Amino acid sequence: SLPFGGVKESGFGRFAGIEGLRACCLVKSVVEDRWWPLIKTTIPKPIQYPVSANGFEFQQSLVVALYGLNVTDRLRALVEVIKTLTEPTNRNKKRRD
């Protein structure tokens, strides 16, 4: 009944080699704008944290505007996207179903 590898209780290589080392690490993702002086990417206001009350409607309309089945659905959804971007919302108000 020996361990699967590693030296004593070091943990490195005990289970699946490199994965034993990764278990001791905190993996983080760092994202940067590639063309930072030319292009700035921003998150739209309705879905910035804290998410506004119309954030769900914004995302739903955006998906239909991009992937709608016909042109009329896409145009209608695009109007909804613009409406949710321009209308003022109370960020403290929670959405209720």
PDB file of C-alpha atoms in Angstrom:
ATOM      1  CA  SER A   1       0.000   0.000   0.000  1.00  0.00           C
ATOM      2  CA  LEU A   2       2.467   2.596  -1.250  1.00  0.00           C
ATOM      3  CA  PRO A   3       1.457   6.035  -2.593  1.00  0.00           C
ATOM      4  CA  PHE A   4       1.235   6.633  -6.362  1.00  0.00           C
ATOM      5  CA  GLY A   5       4.525   8.536  -6.542  1.00  0.00           C
ATOM      6  CA  GLY A   6       6.200  11.545  -5.019  1.00  0.00           C
ATOM      7  CA  VAL A   7       8.590  11.546  -2.119  1.00  0.00           C
ATOM      8  CA  LYS A   8       7.067  10.977   1.310  1.00  0.00           C
ATOM      9  CA  GLU A   9       4.242  13.459   1.844  1.00  0.00           C
ATOM     10  CA  SER A  10       5.538  16.165  -0.538  1.00  0.00           C
ATOM     11  CA  GLY A  11       2.501  15.796  -2.780  1.00  0.00           C
ATOM     12  CA  PHE A  12       4.347  16.485  -6.037  1.00  0.00           C
ATOM     13  CA  GLY A  13       3.693  13.615  -8.387  1.00  0.00           C
ATOM     14  CA  ARG A  14       1.493  11.737  -5.955  1.00  0.00           C
ATOM     15  CA  PHE A  15      -1.583  11.790  -8.135  1.00  0.00           C
ATOM     16  CA  ALA A  16      -1.174  12.211 -11.897  1.00  0.00           C
ATOM     17  CA  GLY A  17       2.234  13.956 -11.844  1.00  0.00           C
ATOM     18  CA  ILE A  18       1.908  17.596 -12.865  1.00  0.00           C
ATOM     19  CA  GLU A  19      -1.665  17.700 -11.558  1.00  0.00           C
ATOM     20  CA  GLY A  20      -0.289  17.122  -8.079  1.00  0.00           C
ATOM     21  CA  LEU A  21       1.694  20.346  -8.432  1.00  0.00           C
ATOM     22  CA  ARG A  22      -1.273  22.219  -9.889  1.00  0.00           C
ATOM     23  CA  ALA A  23      -3.334  21.269  -6.847  1.00  0.00           C
ATOM     24  CA  CYS A  24      -0.980  23.432  -4.781  1.00  0.00           C
ATOM     25  CA  CYS A  25      -1.291  26.443  -7.113  1.00  0.00           C
ATOM     26  CA  LEU A  26      -3.895  29.147  -7.520  1.00  0.00           C
ATOM     27  CA  VAL A  27      -4.589  29.498 -11.241  1.00  0.00           C
ATOM     28  CA  LYS A  28      -5.683  32.957 -12.416  1.00  0.00           C
ATOM     29  CA  SER A  29      -6.624  34.324 -15.796  1.00  0.00           C
ATOM     30  CA  VAL A  30      -5.273  37.719 -16.853  1.00  0.00           C
ATOM     31  CA  VAL A  31      -6.878  39.411 -19.851  1.00  0.00           C
ATOM     32  CA  GLU A  32      -5.525  42.522 -21.551  1.00  0.00           C
ATOM     33  CA  ASP A  33      -6.710  44.502 -24.553  1.00  0.00           C
ATOM     34  CA  ARG A  34      -4.437  43.599 -27.439  1.00  0.00           C
ATOM     35  CA  TRP A  35      -4.553  46.962 -29.198  1.00  0.00           C
ATOM     36  CA  TRP A  36      -4.907  49.090 -26.053  1.00  0.00           C
ATOM     37  CA  PRO A  37      -4.197  52.500 -27.612  1.00  0.00           C
ATOM     38  CA  LEU A  38      -6.535  51.914 -30.556  1.00  0.00           C
ATOM     39  CA  ILE A  39      -9.434  49.816 -29.282  1.00  0.00           C
ATOM     40  CA  LYS A  40     -11.013  49.818 -25.829  1.00  0.00           C
ATOM     41  CA  THR A  41     -13.379  47.011 -24.932  1.00  0.00           C
ATOM     42  CA  THR A  42     -16.010  47.801 -22.337  1.00  0.00           C
ATOM     43  CA  ILE A  43     -18.821  45.936 -20.665  1.00  0.00           C
ATOM     44  CA  PRO A  44     -22.238  47.467 -21.417  1.00  0.00           C
ATOM     45  CA  LYS A  45     -23.785  49.374 -18.479  1.00  0.00           C
ATOM     46  CA  PRO A  46     -26.805  47.055 -17.954  1.00  0.00           C
ATOM     47  CA  ILE A  47     -24.534  44.080 -17.214  1.00  0.00           C
ATOM     48  CA  GLN A  48     -21.761  45.824 -15.291  1.00  0.00           C
ATOM     49  CA  TYR A  49     -21.530  44.861 -11.641  1.00  0.00           C
ATOM     50  CA  PRO A  50     -23.809  45.472  -9.807  1.00  0.00           C
ATOM     51  CA  VAL A  51     -26.101  44.228 -12.555  1.00  0.00           C
ATOM     52  CA  SER A  52     -29.031  46.573 -13.182  1.00  0.00           C
ATOM     53  CA  ALA A  53     -32.677  45.559 -13.103  1.00  0.00           C
ATOM     54  CA  ASN A  54     -32.859  45.397 -16.908  1.00  0.00           C
ATOM     55  CA  GLY A  55     -29.644  43.377 -17.337  1.00  0.00           C
ATOM     56  CA  PHE A  56     -31.490  40.149 -18.115  1.00  0.00           C
ATOM     57  CA  GLU A  57     -33.687  41.844 -20.723  1.00  0.00           C
ATOM     58  CA  PHE A  58     -30.582  43.413 -22.290  1.00  0.00           C
ATOM     59  CA  GLN A  59     -28.809  40.061 -22.632  1.00  0.00           C
ATOM     60  CA  GLN A  60     -31.905  38.313 -23.909  1.00  0.00           C
ATOM     61  CA  SER A  61     -32.493  41.011 -26.553  1.00  0.00           C
ATOM     62  CA  LEU A  62     -28.821  40.949 -27.542  1.00  0.00           C
ATOM     63  CA  VAL A  63     -28.910  37.188 -28.160  1.00  0.00           C
ATOM     64  CA  VAL A  64     -32.040  37.507 -30.319  1.00  0.00           C
ATOM     65  CA  ALA A  65     -30.510  40.461 -32.203  1.00  0.00           C
ATOM     66  CA  LEU A  66     -27.420  38.402 -33.025  1.00  0.00           C
ATOM     67  CA  TYR A  67     -28.953  34.942 -33.524  1.00  0.00           C
ATOM     68  CA  GLY A  68     -32.626  35.604 -34.369  1.00  0.00           C
ATOM     69  CA  LEU A  69     -34.312  33.390 -36.928  1.00  0.00           C
ATOM     70  CA  ASN A  70     -35.522  36.176 -39.212  1.00  0.00           C
ATOM     71  CA  VAL A  71     -34.792  39.818 -39.948  1.00  0.00           C
ATOM     72  CA  THR A  72     -37.884  41.205 -38.219  1.00  0.00           C
ATOM     73  CA  ASP A  73     -37.055  39.448 -34.946  1.00  0.00           C
ATOM     74  CA  ARG A  74     -33.493  40.728 -35.153  1.00  0.00           C
ATOM     75  CA  LEU A  75     -34.572  44.319 -35.808  1.00  0.00           C
ATOM     76  CA  ARG A  76     -37.161  44.220 -33.013  1.00  0.00           C
ATOM     77  CA  ALA A  77     -34.527  42.872 -30.619  1.00  0.00           C
ATOM     78  CA  LEU A  78     -32.027  45.510 -31.740  1.00  0.00           C
ATOM     79  CA  VAL A  79     -34.552  48.210 -30.825  1.00  0.00           C
ATOM     80  CA  GLU A  80     -34.926  46.574 -27.386  1.00  0.00           C
ATOM     81  CA  VAL A  81     -31.133  46.533 -26.944  1.00  0.00           C
ATOM     82  CA  ILE A  82     -30.951  50.250 -27.712  1.00  0.00           C
ATOM     83  CA  LYS A  83     -33.865  50.952 -25.336  1.00  0.00           C
ATOM     84  CA  THR A  84     -32.209  49.101 -22.456  1.00  0.00           C
ATOM     85  CA  LEU A  85     -28.942  50.940 -23.089  1.00  0.00           C
ATOM     86  CA  THR A  86     -30.561  54.371 -23.046  1.00  0.00           C
ATOM     87  CA  GLU A  87     -33.180  54.088 -20.306  1.00  0.00           C
ATOM     88  CA  PRO A  88     -32.114  55.003 -16.762  1.00  0.00           C
ATOM     89  CA  THR A  89     -32.369  52.202 -14.213  1.00  0.00           C
ATOM     90  CA  ASN A  90     -32.138  51.921 -10.473  1.00  0.00           C
ATOM     91  CA  ARG A  91     -29.213  49.612  -9.726  1.00  0.00           C
ATOM     92  CA  ASN A  92     -30.506  48.792  -6.232  1.00  0.00           C
ATOM     93  CA  LYS A  93     -33.836  47.505  -7.525  1.00  0.00           C
ATOM     94  CA  LYS A  94     -33.893  43.722  -7.911  1.00  0.00           C
ATOM     95  CA  ARG A  95     -35.708  41.986 -10.725  1.00  0.00           C
ATOM     96  CA  ARG A  96     -38.728  39.920  -9.678  1.00  0.00           C
ATOM     97  CA  ASP A  97     -40.508  37.223 -11.667  1.00  0.00           C
TER      98      ASP A  97
END
